[in-house]
Coordinates of C-alpha atoms and ligand atoms in Angstrom, one line a residue:
X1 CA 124.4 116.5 114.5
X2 CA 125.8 113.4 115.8
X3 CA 123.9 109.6 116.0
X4 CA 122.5 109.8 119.0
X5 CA 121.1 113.6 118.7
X6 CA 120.0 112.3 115.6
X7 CA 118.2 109.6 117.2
X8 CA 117.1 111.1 119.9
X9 CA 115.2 114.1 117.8
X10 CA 114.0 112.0 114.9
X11 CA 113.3 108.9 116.5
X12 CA 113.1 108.5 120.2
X13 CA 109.3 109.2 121.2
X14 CA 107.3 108.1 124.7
X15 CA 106.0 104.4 124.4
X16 CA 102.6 103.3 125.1
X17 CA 102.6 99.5 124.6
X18 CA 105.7 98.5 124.8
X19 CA 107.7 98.8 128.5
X20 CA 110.9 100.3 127.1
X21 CA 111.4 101.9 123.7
X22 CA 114.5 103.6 122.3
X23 CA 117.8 104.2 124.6
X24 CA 118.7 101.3 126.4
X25 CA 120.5 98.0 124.9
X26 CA 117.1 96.4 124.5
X27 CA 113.6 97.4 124.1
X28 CA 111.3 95.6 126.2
X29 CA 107.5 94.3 125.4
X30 CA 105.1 92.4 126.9
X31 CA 103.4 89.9 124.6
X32 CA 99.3 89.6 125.4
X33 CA 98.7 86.0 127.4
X34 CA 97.4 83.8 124.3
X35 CA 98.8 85.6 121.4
X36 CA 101.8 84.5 119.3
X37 CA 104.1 87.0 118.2
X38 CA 104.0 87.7 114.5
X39 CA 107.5 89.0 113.7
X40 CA 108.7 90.0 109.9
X41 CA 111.5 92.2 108.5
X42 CA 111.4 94.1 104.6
X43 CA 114.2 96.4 103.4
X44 CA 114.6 98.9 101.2
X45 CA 117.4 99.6 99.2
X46 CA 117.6 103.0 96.9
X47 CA 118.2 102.3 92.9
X48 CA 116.7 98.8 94.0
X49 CA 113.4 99.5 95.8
X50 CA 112.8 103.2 95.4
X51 CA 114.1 106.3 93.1
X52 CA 116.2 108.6 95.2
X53 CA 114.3 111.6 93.9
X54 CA 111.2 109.4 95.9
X55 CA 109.7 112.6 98.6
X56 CA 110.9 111.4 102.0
X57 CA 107.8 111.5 103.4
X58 CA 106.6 108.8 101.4
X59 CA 109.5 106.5 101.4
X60 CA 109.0 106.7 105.3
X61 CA 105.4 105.4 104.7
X62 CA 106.6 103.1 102.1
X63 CA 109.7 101.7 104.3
X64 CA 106.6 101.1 107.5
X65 CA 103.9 100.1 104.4
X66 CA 105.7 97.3 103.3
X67 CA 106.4 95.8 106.4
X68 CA 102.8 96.3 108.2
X69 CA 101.8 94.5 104.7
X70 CA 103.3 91.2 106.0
X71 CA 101.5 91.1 109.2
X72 CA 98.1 92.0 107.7
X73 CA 98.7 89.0 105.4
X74 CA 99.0 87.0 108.4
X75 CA 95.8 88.6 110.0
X76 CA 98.0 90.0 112.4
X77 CA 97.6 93.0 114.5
X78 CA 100.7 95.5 114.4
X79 CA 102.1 96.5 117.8
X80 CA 105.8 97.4 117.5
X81 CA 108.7 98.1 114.8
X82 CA 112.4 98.8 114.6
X83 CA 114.7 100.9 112.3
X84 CA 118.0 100.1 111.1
X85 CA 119.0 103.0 109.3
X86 CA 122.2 103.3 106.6
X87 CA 122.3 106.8 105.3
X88 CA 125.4 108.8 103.5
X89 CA 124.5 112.0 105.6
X90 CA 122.9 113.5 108.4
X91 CA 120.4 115.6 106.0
X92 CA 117.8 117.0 108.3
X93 CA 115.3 118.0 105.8
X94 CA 115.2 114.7 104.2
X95 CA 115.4 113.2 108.4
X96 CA 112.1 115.5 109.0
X97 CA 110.3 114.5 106.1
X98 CA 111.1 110.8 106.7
X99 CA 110.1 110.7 109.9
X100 CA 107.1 112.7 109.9
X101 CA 105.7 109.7 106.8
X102 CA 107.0 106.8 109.2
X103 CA 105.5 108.0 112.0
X104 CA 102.0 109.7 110.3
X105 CA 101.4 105.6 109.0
X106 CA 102.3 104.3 112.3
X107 CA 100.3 106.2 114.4
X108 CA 97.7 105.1 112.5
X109 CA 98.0 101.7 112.8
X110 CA 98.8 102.1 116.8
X111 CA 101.9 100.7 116.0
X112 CA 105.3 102.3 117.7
X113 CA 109.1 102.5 117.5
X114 CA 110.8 100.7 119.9
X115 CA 114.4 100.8 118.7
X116 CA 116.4 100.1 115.7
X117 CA 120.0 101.1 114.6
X118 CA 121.9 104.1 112.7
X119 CA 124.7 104.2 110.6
X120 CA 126.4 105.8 108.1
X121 CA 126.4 104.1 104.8
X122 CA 125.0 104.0 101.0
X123 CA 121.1 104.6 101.7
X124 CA 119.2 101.3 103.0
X125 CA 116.1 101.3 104.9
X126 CA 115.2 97.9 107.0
X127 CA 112.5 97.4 109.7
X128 CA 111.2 94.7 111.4
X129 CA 107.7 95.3 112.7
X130 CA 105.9 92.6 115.5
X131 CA 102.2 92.0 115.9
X132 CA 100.0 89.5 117.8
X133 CA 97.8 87.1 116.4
X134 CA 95.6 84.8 118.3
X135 CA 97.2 81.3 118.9
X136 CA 96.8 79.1 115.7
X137 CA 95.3 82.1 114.0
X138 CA 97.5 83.2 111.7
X139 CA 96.8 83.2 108.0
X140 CA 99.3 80.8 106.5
X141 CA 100.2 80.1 102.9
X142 CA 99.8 76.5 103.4
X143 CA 96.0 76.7 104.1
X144 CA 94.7 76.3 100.8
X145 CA 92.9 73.4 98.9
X146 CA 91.2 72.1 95.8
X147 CA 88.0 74.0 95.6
X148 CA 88.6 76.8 97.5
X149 CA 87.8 79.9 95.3
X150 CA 90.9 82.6 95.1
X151 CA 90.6 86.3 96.0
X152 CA 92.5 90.2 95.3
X153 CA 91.8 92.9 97.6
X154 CA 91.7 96.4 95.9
X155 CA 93.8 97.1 92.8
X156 CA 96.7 95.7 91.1
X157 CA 99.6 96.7 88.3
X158 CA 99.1 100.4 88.9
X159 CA 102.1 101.0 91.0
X160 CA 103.9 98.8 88.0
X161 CA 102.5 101.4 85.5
X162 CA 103.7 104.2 87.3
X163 CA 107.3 102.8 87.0
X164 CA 107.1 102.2 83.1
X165 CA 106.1 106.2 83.3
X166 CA 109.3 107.2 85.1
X167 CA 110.8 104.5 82.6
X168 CA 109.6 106.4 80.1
X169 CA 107.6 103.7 78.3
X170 CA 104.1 104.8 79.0
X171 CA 102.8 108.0 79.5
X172 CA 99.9 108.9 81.8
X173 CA 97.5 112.0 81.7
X174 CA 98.7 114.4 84.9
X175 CA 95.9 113.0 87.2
X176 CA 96.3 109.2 86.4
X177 CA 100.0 109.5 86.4
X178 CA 99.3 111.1 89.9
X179 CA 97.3 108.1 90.9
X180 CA 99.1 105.4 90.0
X181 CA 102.5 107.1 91.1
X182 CA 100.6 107.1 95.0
X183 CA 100.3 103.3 94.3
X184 CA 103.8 102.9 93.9
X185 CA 105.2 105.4 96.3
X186 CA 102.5 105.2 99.2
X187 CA 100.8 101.6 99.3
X188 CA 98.1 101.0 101.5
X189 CA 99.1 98.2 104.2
X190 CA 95.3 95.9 103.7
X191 CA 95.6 95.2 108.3
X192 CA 92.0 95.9 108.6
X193 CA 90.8 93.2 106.0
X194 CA 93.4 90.5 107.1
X195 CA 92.1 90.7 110.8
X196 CA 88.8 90.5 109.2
X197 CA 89.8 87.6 107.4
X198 CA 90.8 85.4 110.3
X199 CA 89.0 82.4 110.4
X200 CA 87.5 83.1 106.9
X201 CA 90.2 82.7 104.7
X202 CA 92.3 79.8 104.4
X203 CA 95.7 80.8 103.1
X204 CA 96.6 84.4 102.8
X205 CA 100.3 86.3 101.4
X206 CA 100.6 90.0 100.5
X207 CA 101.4 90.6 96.9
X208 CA 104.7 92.7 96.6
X209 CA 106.6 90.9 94.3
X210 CA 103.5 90.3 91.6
X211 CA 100.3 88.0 91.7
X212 CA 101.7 85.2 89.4
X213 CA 104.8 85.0 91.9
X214 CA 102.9 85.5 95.6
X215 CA 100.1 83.2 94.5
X216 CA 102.4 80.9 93.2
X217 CA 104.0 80.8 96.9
X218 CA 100.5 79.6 98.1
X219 CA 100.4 77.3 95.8
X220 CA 103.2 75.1 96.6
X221 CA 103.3 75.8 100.3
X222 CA 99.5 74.0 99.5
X223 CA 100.2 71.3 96.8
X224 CA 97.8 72.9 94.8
X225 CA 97.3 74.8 91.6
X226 CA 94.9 77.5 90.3
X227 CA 93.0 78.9 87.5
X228 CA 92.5 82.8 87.1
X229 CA 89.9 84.2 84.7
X230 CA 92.1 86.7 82.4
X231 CA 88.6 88.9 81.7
X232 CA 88.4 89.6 85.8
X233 CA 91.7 90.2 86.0
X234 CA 92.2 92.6 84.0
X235 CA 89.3 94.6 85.2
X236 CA 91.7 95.3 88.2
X237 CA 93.6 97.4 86.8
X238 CA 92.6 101.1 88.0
X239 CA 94.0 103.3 85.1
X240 CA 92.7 100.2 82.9
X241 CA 91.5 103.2 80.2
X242 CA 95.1 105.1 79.7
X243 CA 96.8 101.2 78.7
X244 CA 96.7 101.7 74.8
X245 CA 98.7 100.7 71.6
X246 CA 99.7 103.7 69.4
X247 CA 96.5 103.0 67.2
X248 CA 94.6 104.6 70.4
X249 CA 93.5 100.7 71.1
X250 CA 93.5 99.0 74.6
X251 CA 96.6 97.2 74.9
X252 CA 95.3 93.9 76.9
X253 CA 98.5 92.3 76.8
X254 CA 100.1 94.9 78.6
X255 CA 97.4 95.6 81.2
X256 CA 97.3 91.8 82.0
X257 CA 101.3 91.7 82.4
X258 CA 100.9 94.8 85.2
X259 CA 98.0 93.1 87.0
X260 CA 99.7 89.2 86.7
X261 CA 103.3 90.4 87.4
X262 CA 103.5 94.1 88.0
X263 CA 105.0 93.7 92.0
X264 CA 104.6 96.8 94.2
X265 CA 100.8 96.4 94.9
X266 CA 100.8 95.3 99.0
X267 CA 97.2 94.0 98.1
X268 CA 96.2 90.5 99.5
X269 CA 95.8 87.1 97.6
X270 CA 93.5 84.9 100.2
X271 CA 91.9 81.6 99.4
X272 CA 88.1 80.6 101.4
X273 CA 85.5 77.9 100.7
X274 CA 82.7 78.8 98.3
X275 CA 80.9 78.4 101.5
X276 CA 82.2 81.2 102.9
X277 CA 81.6 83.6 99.6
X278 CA 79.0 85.9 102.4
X279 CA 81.5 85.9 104.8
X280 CA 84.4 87.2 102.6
X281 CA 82.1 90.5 101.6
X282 CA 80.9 90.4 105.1
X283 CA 84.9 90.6 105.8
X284 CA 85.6 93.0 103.2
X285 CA 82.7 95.4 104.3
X286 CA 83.9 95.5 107.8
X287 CA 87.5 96.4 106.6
X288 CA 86.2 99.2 104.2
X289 CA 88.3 97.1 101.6
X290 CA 87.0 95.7 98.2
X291 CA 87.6 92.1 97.2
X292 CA 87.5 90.2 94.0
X293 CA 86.8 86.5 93.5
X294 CA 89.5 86.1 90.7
X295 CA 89.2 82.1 90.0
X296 CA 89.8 79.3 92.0
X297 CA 92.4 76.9 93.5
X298 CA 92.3 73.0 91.8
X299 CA 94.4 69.9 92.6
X300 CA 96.5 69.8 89.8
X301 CA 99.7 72.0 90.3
X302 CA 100.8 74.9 88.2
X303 CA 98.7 78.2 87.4
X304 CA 96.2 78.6 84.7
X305 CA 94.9 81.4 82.8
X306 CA 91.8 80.8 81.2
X307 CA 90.1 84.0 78.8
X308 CA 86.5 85.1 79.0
X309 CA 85.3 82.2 76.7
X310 CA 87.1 79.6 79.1
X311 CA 90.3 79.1 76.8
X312 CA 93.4 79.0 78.5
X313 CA 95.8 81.6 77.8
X314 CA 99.4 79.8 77.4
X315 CA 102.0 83.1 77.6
X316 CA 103.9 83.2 80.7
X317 CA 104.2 86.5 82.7
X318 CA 107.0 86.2 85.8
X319 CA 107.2 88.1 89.0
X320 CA 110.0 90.0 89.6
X321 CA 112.7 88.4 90.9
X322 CA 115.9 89.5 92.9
X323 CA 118.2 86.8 91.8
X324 CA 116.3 85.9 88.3
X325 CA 118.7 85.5 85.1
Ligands
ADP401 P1 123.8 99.6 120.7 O1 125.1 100.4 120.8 O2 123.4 98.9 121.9 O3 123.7 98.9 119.4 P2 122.8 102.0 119.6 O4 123.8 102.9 120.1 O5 122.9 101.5 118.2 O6 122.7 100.8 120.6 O7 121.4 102.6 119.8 C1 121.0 103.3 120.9 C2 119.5 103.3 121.1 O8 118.9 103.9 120.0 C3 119.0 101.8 121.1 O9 117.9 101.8 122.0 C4 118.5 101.6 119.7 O10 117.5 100.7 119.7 C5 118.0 103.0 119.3 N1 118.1 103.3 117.9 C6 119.2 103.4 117.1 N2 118.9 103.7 115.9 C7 117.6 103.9 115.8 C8 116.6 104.3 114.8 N3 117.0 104.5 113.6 N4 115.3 104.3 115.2 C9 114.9 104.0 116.4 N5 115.8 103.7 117.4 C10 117.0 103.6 117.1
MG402 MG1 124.4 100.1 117.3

């Protein structure tokens, strides 16, 4: 199978939105009078971002996931994406399976494959995906001040836990294992909330590299800082129950380190106004996605963590970083 049969029976299907899709230089699309383009690109690299045993099915999901998760932080809604492709072989198993994930999670988010690029090389997965957001719409990460109160969507550190299982460092009865492994291999791209959240919230980023660090983005691109309350916190944990010490006891310090720093969630962090506390459930309601008022954003700069009695907690958790050490 050469590139371009390749292409052409993996990735070349009819276009709705845009005018031209893949086979010609350029794909063509016609933004919506009044909307600003909301463009973004994430790769994946194997060994780096994903095991290669990972079921390509998933890490075609995962690969579209990770990307539509920067739009929805931006309360924008997905139209288009590209695919630039490195892979050692042509292995049409793998190609179907792949394929069939990108495309299941982009159908269902009306969002389609315009064009990309295919080569041969060590595995690496990058896409660029465009939405549309109303004009001075977007949800920033500059947005947020003193006294606005600070918000998760849905769950966090179980994707994180499901690597310290593969790592061997935890283990997971079958079902939780099965659970948190979906975390980290299929993540659920929160679009509906941010559209929801447009002109509700007033700073927004996805969390993919950990709370701690994505917050902490807000933060400066805000001049603020912000206080989380440990006791919530960890409550967001989903397999909260399987975290123990040897003695059979709950190990809090590791649950908090997944939840603060874990990376891999693709949740949102969003500031809004107290005043806007009905308007954030009315928000999350709509989007069939739970939020959680974590703490709250304060003038002075830096992150605190505070415990359920109101003491601050001073150990330092750190968000993964590419380029750290
Ligand atoms: P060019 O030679 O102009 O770079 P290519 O030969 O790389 O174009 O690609 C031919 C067409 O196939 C283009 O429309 C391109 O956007 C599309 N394409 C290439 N790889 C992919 C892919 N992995 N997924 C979707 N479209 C692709
Ligand atoms: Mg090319």
């Amino acid at each position: 199978m050469g590139e371009f049969d390749l292409i052409d029976r993996f990735f070349k299907r009819p276009v709705t939105r845009a005018t031209l899709g893949v086979g010609d230089d350029c794909a063509l699309l016609m933004p919506t009078p009044g909307m600003q383009l909301a463009v973004s690109s994430d790769m994946l690299v194997e060994g780096r971002h994903f095991l290669s045993t990972v079921d390509p099915a998933r890490l075609g999901h995962k690969a579209l996931a990770v990307n539509l998760s920067d739009l929805a932080a931006c309360g924008a809604k997905p139209l288009a994406f590209m695919l630039a492709l490195a892979l050692p072989r042509a292995d049409e198993a793998w190609l179907e399976g792949f394929s069939r994930g990108l495309f299941a999670l982009a159908d269902a988010h009306g969002c389609e494959l315009i064009g990309g690029d295919t080569t041969q090389g060590p595995l690496n997965l990058c896409i660029t995906v465009l939405g549309e957001v109303p004009r001075e719409q977007a949800l920033l990460r500059s947005g947020a001040r003193a006294g606005d109160d600070l918000y998760v969507s849905g769950t966090l550190g179980d994707a994180r836990l499901a690597l310290e299982v593969f790592r061997g460092t935890r283990a997971l009865p079958l079902a939780a294992f099965e659970a948190a492994r979906a975390r980290m291999e299929q993540p659920t791209p929160r679009v509906a909330l941010g559209l929801a959240l447009r002109g509700v919230a007033t700073a927004a980023a996805d969390i993919s590299d950990g709370l701690v660090g994505d917050l902490g983005h807000i933060l400066k691109a805000s001049g603020v800082g912000a206080c989380i309350d440990s006791a919530i916190a960890i409550d967001l944990l989903a397999s909260k129950a399987h975290v123990t010490l040897a003695s059979g006891q709950f190990d809090a310090e590791a649950a908090l380190e997944y939840v603060l720093a874990g990376g891999d969630d693709y949740e949102l962090v969003f500031t809004a106004p107290p005043a806007a506390r009905d308007a954030v459930q009315a928000a999350a309601a709509r989007a069939g996605t739970p939020v959680s008022r974590i703490g709250r954003i304060e003038a002075a700069p830096g992150l605190r963590l505070v415990d359920a009695a109101g003491q601050a907690i001073t150990r330092r958790f750190a968000s993964f970083d590419h380029f750290a050490g």
